[in-house]
Coordinates of C-alpha atoms in Angstrom, one line a residue:
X1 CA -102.3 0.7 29.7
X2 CA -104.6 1.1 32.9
X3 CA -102.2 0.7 35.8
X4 CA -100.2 2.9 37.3
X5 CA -96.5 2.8 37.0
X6 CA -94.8 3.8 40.8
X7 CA -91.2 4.6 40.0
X8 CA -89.3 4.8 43.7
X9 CA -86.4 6.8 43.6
X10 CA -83.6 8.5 46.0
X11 CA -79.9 8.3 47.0
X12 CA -78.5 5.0 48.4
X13 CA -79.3 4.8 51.9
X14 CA -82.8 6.6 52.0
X15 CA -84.3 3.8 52.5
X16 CA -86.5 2.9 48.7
X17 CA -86.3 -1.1 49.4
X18 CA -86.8 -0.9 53.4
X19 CA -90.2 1.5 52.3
X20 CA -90.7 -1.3 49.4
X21 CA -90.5 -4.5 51.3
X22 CA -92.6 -2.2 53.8
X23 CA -95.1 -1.6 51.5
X24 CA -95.2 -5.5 49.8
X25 CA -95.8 -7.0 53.3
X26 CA -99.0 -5.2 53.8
X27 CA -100.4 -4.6 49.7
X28 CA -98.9 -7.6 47.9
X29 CA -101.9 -10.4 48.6
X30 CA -104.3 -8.1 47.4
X31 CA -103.2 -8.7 43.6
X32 CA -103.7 -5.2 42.6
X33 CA -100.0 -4.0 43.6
X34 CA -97.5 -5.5 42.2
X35 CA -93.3 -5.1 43.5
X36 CA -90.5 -5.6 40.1
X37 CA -87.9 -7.5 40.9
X38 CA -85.3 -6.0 39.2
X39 CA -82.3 -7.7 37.5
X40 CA -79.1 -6.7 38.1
X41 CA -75.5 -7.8 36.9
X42 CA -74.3 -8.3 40.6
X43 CA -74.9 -11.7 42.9
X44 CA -77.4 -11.8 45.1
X45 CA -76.5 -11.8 48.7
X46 CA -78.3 -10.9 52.0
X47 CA -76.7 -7.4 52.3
X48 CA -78.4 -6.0 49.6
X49 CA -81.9 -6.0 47.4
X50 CA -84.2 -9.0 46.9
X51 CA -83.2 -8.9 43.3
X52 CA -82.7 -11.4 40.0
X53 CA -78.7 -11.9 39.1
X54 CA -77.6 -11.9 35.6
X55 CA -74.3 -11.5 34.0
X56 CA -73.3 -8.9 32.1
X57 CA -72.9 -11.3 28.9
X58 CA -76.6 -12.4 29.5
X59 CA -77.7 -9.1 30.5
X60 CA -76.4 -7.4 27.4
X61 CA -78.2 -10.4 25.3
X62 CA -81.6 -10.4 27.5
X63 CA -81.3 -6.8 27.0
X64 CA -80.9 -6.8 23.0
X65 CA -83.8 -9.0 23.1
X66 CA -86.2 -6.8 24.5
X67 CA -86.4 -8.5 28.2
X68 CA -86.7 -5.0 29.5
X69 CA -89.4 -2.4 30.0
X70 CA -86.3 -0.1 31.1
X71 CA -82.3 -0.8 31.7
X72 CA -79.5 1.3 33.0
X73 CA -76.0 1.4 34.3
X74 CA -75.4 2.6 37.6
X75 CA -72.3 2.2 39.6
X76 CA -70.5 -0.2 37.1
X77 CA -73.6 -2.4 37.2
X78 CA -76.9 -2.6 34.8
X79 CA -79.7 -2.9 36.0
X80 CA -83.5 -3.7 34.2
X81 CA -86.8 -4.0 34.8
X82 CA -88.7 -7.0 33.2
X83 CA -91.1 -6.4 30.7
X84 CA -93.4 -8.7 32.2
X85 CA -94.3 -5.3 34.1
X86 CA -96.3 -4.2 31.0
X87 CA -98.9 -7.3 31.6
X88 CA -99.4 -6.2 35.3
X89 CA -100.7 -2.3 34.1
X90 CA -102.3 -3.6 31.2
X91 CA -104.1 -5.4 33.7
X92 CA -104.9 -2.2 35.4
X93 CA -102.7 -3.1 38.1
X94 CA -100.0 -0.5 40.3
X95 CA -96.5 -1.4 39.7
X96 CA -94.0 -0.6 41.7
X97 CA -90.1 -0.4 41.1
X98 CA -87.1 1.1 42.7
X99 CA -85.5 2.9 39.7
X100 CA -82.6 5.4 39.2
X101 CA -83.0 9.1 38.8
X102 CA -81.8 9.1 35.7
X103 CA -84.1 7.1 34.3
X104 CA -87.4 9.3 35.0
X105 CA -87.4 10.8 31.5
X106 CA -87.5 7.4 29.7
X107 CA -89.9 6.3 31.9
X108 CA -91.7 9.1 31.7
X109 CA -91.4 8.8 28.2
X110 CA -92.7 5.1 27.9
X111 CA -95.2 5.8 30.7
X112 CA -96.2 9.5 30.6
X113 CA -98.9 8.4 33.8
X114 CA -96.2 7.0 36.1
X115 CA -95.8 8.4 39.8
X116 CA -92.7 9.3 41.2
X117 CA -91.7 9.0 44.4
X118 CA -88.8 10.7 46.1
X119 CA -87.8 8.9 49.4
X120 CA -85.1 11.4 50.8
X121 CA -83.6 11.3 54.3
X122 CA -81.2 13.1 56.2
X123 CA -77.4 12.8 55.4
X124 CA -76.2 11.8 58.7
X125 CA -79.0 8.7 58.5
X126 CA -77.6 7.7 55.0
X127 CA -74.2 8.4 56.0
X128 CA -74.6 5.3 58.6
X129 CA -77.4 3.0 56.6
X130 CA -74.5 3.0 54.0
X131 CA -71.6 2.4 56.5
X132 CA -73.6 -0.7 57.8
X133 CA -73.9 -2.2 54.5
X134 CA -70.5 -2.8 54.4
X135 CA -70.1 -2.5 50.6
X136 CA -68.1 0.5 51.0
X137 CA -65.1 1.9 52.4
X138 CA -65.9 5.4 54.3
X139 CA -64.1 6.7 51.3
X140 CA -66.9 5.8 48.6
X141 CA -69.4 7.1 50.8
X142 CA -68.0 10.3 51.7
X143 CA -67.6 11.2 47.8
X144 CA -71.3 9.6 47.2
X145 CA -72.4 12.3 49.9
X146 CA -70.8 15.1 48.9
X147 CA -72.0 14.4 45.3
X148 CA -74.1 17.0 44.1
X149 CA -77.2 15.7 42.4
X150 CA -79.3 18.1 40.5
X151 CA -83.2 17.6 41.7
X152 CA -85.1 17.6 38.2
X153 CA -88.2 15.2 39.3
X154 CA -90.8 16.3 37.7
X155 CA -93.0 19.0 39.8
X156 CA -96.0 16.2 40.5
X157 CA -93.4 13.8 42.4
X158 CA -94.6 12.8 45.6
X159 CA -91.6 12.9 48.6
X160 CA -91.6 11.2 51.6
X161 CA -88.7 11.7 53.8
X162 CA -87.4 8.1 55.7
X163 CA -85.3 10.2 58.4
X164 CA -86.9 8.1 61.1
X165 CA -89.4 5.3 62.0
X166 CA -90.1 3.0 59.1
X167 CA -93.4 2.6 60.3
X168 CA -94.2 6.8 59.5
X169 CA -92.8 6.3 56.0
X170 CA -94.4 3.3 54.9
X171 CA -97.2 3.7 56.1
X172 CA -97.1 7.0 53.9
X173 CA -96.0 4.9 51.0
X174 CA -98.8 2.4 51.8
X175 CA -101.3 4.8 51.5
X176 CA -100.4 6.2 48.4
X177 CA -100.1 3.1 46.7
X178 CA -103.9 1.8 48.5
X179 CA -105.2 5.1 46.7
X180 CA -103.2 4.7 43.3
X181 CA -105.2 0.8 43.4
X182 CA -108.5 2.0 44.3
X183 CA -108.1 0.0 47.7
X184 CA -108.9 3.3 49.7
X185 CA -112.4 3.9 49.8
X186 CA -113.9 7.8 49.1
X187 CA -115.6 9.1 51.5

């Protein structure tokens, strides 16, 4: 395969589909980046990702039939990426995903010339981005906080820390994916 594979990843609340949809809006009519829409077992409604809804019954079969180029399960939901994906880099294309942590050694695995990026930001921003979702009580969050994740992104993985202005981040993110198209011309 051609393309490259941009896996985004971070905590809730850093910020990966505010720095996607940041990114689509500015990268997306140029054809050579394309954003995953990823399924998940949950309903779609206006508080959280731009995302297809399956249930788990149809998940689990969709799954077993090879529908996905990666699936996981992540806070009692699944999630997967279509394999569709796999035309998009075969076509030399940059596709970009929000993925889970956990899932960088099989993707890694199945696409050993993926990027990672790392969007991190600081707790007390996450602590209120997650508090104005509304999908939690102050509870949930507080133990998803204090939750000790062990960093093991590969040494190559590109961070970029959405603390503050969207606009500083994605543009960030914009370039690197401009530059991971060839749309960035070398000087």
């Amino acid at each position: 395969m051609s393309g490259t594979f941009v896996a985004v990843v971070g905590p809730s609340g850093a910020g990966k589909d505010s720095l996607i949809g940041f990114a689509r809006d500015r990268l997306e009519a140029s054809g050579r980046v394309v954003f995953v829409r990823r399924v998940v077992t949950r309903a779609a409604d206006g508080g959280s990702e731009d995302h297809d809804s399956m249930d788990t019954i149809a998940f689990a079969a969709a799954e077993r039939d090879g529908a996905f180029a990666l699936s996981w399960d992540a806070h009692g939901l699944r999630y997967g990426l279509p394999i569709g994906l796999e035309n998009d880099l075969a076509a030399g294309r940059v596709v970009v995903a929000n993925l889970s942590r956990a899932q960088i050694p099989g993707l890694l695995q199945r696409y050993p010339n993926a990027v990672v990026v790392a969007v991190t930001a600081d707790i007390e921003v996450i602590a209120k981005r997650l508090a104005n979702r509304g999908r939690e009580t102050a509870d949930s969050i507080q133990l998803r906080l204090s939750r000790s994740v062990v960093d093991r992104l590969p040494t190559s993985t590109v961070r970029i820390d959405n603390s503050g202005s969207l606009e500083v981040a994605g543009t960030q993110f914009v370039r690197l994916l401009q530059d991971a198209a060839g749309l960035v011309e070398r000087v």
